[in-house]
mmCIF file of C-alpha atoms in Angstrom:
data_model
loop_
_atom_site.group_PDB
_atom_site.id
_atom_site.type_symbol
_atom_site.label_atom_id
_atom_site.label_comp_id
_atom_site.label_asym_id
_atom_site.label_seq_id
_atom_site.Cartn_x
_atom_site.Cartn_y
_atom_site.Cartn_z
ATOM 1 C CA LEU A 27 -0.320 -0.075 0.383
ATOM 2 C CA ILE A 28 3.033 2.135 0.989
ATOM 3 C CA THR A 29 4.345 1.714 -2.886
ATOM 4 C CA ALA A 30 1.385 2.268 -3.975
ATOM 5 C CA ILE A 31 -0.068 5.388 -2.496
ATOM 6 C CA GLY A 32 2.193 6.538 0.062
ATOM 7 C CA LEU A 33 5.603 6.492 -0.539
ATOM 8 C CA GLY A 34 7.180 8.835 2.322
ATOM 9 C CA ALA A 35 4.254 8.102 4.636
ATOM 10 C CA ASN A 36 3.855 8.922 7.904
ATOM 11 C CA ARG A 37 4.411 6.616 11.546
ATOM 12 C CA PRO A 38 0.624 6.809 12.887
ATOM 13 C CA GLN A 39 1.947 9.199 15.898
ATOM 14 C CA ASP A 40 2.828 11.872 12.973
ATOM 15 C CA ALA A 41 0.226 11.685 10.730
ATOM 16 C CA ILE A 42 -3.009 9.024 10.123
ATOM 17 C CA TYR A 43 -5.789 9.599 7.620
ATOM 18 C CA PRO A 44 -9.253 8.125 7.776
ATOM 19 C CA THR A 45 -10.998 7.190 4.710
ATOM 20 C CA SER A 46 -14.413 6.887 3.455
ATOM 21 C CA MET A 47 -15.562 5.952 0.168
ATOM 22 C CA LYS A 48 -19.023 5.641 1.013
ATOM 23 C CA SER A 49 -21.679 7.598 2.545
ATOM 24 C CA GLY A 50 -23.280 6.644 5.479
ATOM 25 C CA GLY A 51 -26.704 7.189 7.434
ATOM 26 C CA SER A 52 -29.001 5.251 5.499
ATOM 27 C CA LEU A 53 -28.947 1.244 4.680
ATOM 28 C CA ILE A 54 -28.225 1.438 2.093
ATOM 29 C CA LYS A 55 -24.438 2.861 1.628
ATOM 30 C CA ARG A 56 -22.799 4.086 -1.954
ATOM 31 C CA ALA A 57 -19.941 5.495 -3.310
ATOM 32 C CA TYR A 58 -19.917 9.296 -2.799
ATOM 33 C CA ASN A 59 -20.590 11.602 -6.749
ATOM 34 C CA GLY A 60 -21.127 14.723 -6.879
ATOM 35 C CA SER A 61 -24.521 14.429 -8.267
ATOM 36 C CA ASP A 62 -25.235 14.159 -4.871
ATOM 37 C CA LYS A 63 -25.009 16.476 -2.183
ATOM 38 C CA TYR A 64 -23.876 15.559 1.322
ATOM 39 C CA VAL A 65 -22.570 16.908 4.987
ATOM 40 C CA LEU A 66 -19.864 15.786 7.557
ATOM 41 C CA THR A 67 -20.842 17.459 10.996
ATOM 42 C CA PHE A 68 -18.516 17.581 14.275
ATOM 43 C CA LYS A 69 -20.400 18.349 17.462
ATOM 44 C CA LYS A 70 -19.490 20.859 18.676
ATOM 45 C CA GLY A 71 -15.802 20.829 20.355
ATOM 46 C CA LEU A 72 -15.846 17.168 18.193
ATOM 47 C CA THR A 73 -12.954 18.009 15.743
ATOM 48 C CA PRO A 74 -10.915 15.947 15.666
ATOM 49 C CA PRO A 75 -8.110 16.210 18.410
ATOM 50 C CA VAL A 76 -5.232 16.734 17.066
ATOM 51 C CA GLY A 77 -1.680 18.251 18.519
ATOM 52 C CA GLY A 78 -1.090 19.886 14.416
ATOM 53 C CA PHE A 79 -4.317 20.382 11.828
ATOM 54 C CA TRP A 80 -6.414 18.661 10.477
ATOM 55 C CA SER A 81 -8.142 18.616 7.235
ATOM 56 C CA LEU A 82 -10.762 16.342 5.312
ATOM 57 C CA THR A 83 -9.191 15.740 1.936
ATOM 58 C CA MET A 84 -11.227 15.014 -1.441
ATOM 59 C CA TYR A 85 -9.544 13.049 -4.579
ATOM 60 C CA ASP A 86 -11.278 11.684 -7.269
ATOM 61 C CA THR A 87 -11.110 8.000 -8.393
ATOM 62 C CA GLU A 88 -7.276 7.734 -9.296
ATOM 63 C CA TYR A 89 -6.057 9.555 -5.874
ATOM 64 C CA PHE A 90 -5.891 12.873 -7.637
ATOM 65 C CA PHE A 91 -7.526 16.256 -5.797
ATOM 66 C CA VAL A 92 -11.166 17.135 -7.621
ATOM 67 C CA ASP A 93 -9.950 20.625 -9.908
ATOM 68 C CA ASN A 94 -12.636 23.474 -8.762
ATOM 69 C CA PRO A 95 -13.989 27.457 -9.164
ATOM 70 C CA LEU A 96 -12.561 27.797 -5.461
ATOM 71 C CA ASN A 97 -9.495 25.358 -5.626
ATOM 72 C CA ARG A 98 -9.577 24.506 -2.419
ATOM 73 C CA TYR A 99 -8.936 20.746 -2.424
ATOM 74 C CA SER A 100 -9.015 19.822 1.261
ATOM 75 C CA ILE A 101 -10.866 21.915 4.097
ATOM 76 C CA SER A 102 -9.872 22.343 7.565
ATOM 77 C CA ALA A 103 -9.898 25.053 11.011
ATOM 78 C CA ARG A 104 -6.964 26.979 8.997
ATOM 79 C CA GLU A 105 -9.950 27.685 7.048
ATOM 80 C CA PRO A 106 -12.710 30.688 7.909
ATOM 81 C CA LEU A 107 -15.366 27.811 9.341
ATOM 82 C CA LYS A 108 -18.489 29.822 9.957
ATOM 83 C CA ALA A 109 -20.262 27.578 13.650
ATOM 84 C CA ASN A 110 -24.354 27.141 13.117
ATOM 85 C CA PRO A 111 -25.640 28.180 16.430
ATOM 86 C CA ASP A 112 -25.677 25.278 18.765
ATOM 87 C CA GLY A 113 -21.070 25.532 18.586
ATOM 88 C CA SER A 114 -22.139 22.468 15.840
ATOM 89 C CA ILE A 115 -20.028 23.229 12.268
ATOM 90 C CA ASP A 116 -20.956 21.684 8.971
ATOM 91 C CA LEU A 117 -19.141 20.137 5.972
ATOM 92 C CA LEU A 118 -20.532 21.356 2.460
ATOM 93 C CA ILE A 119 -19.843 18.536 -0.121
ATOM 94 C CA GLN A 120 -21.501 19.143 -3.221
ATOM 95 C CA HIS A 121 -20.196 20.301 -7.155
ATOM 96 C CA GLU A 122 -22.394 23.316 -6.921
ATOM 97 C CA SER A 123 -22.039 26.408 -4.282
ATOM 98 C CA PRO A 124 -23.932 25.939 -1.545
ATOM 99 C CA GLY A 125 -24.779 29.586 -1.540
ATOM 100 C CA ALA A 126 -21.781 32.311 -0.810
ATOM 101 C CA ASP A 127 -23.250 32.770 2.734
ATOM 102 C CA LYS A 128 -21.613 28.924 3.426
ATOM 103 C CA GLU A 129 -19.076 29.105 1.382
ATOM 104 C CA SER A 130 -16.284 29.170 3.874
ATOM 105 C CA ASN A 131 -17.837 25.426 4.653
ATOM 106 C CA TRP A 132 -17.610 23.998 1.195
ATOM 107 C CA LEU A 133 -15.647 21.137 -0.167
ATOM 108 C CA PRO A 134 -16.153 21.591 -4.012
ATOM 109 C CA ALA A 135 -17.423 18.068 -5.749
ATOM 110 C CA PRO A 136 -16.372 16.668 -9.231
ATOM 111 C CA LYS A 137 -19.325 17.288 -11.109
ATOM 112 C CA ASP A 138 -21.135 13.713 -12.513
ATOM 113 C CA SER A 139 -17.704 11.767 -10.864
ATOM 114 C CA ASP A 140 -17.094 9.322 -7.551
ATOM 115 C CA PHE A 141 -14.643 10.656 -5.283
ATOM 116 C CA THR A 142 -12.944 9.548 -1.837
ATOM 117 C CA LEU A 143 -12.830 11.733 1.704
ATOM 118 C CA TYR A 144 -9.837 11.309 3.808
ATOM 119 C CA VAL A 145 -10.031 13.366 7.405
ATOM 120 C CA ARG A 146 -5.894 14.112 7.521
ATOM 121 C CA ALA A 147 -4.979 14.192 11.143
ATOM 122 C CA TYR A 148 -1.387 15.318 11.896
ATOM 123 C CA TRP A 149 -0.456 14.951 15.719
ATOM 124 C CA PRO A 150 -2.327 12.671 16.399
ATOM 125 C CA LYS A 151 -4.011 13.195 19.956
ATOM 126 C CA THR A 152 -4.739 9.338 21.778
ATOM 127 C CA ALA A 153 -8.380 9.952 20.946
ATOM 128 C CA VAL A 154 -7.080 9.720 17.912
ATOM 129 C CA THR A 155 -4.239 6.613 17.579
ATOM 130 C CA ASP A 156 -6.838 3.779 20.075
ATOM 131 C CA GLY A 157 -9.874 4.688 17.823
ATOM 132 C CA SER A 158 -11.773 6.677 20.298
ATOM 133 C CA TRP A 159 -12.263 9.366 18.241
ATOM 134 C CA THR A 160 -13.751 8.519 15.119
ATOM 135 C CA PRO A 161 -14.702 11.049 12.019
ATOM 136 C CA PRO A 162 -18.489 11.452 12.013
ATOM 137 C CA ALA A 163 -20.932 10.059 9.226
ATOM 138 C CA VAL A 164 -20.319 11.910 6.132
ATOM 139 C CA VAL A 165 -24.604 11.801 4.796
ATOM 140 C CA LYS A 166 -25.968 13.120 1.860
ATOM 141 C CA THR A 167 -28.687 15.489 1.970
ATOM 142 C CA LYS A 168 -30.854 16.815 -0.298
#
């Protein structure tokens, strides 16, 4: 695996990359596709526990970044993310803009193509490395 996609891979204490290839939240799971809209919601205070930084990064079916009008290939706390009134944070994953007021939380998806999502956690804290923290499900929305 390291030879195929992770040459120069980091050690687990340096970085962990939970991967998601199918949407959750329903009995029928299918590959992510830009024809649909998705949301990943971090409850208040439950973003990835890291000593470095975290991001949600999107790759196409060949594991390349997805071209998009914002030139945004990942989204993270380094962006000016807008929290919901309850303190949770919605990351919006879809092809079309969710509107200017929500673009700070938007990760653009490819039009009508499949993609994969990775949470990249750098200097993960024990909760990540021992599995007591896991990313929330990415859920298909309307």
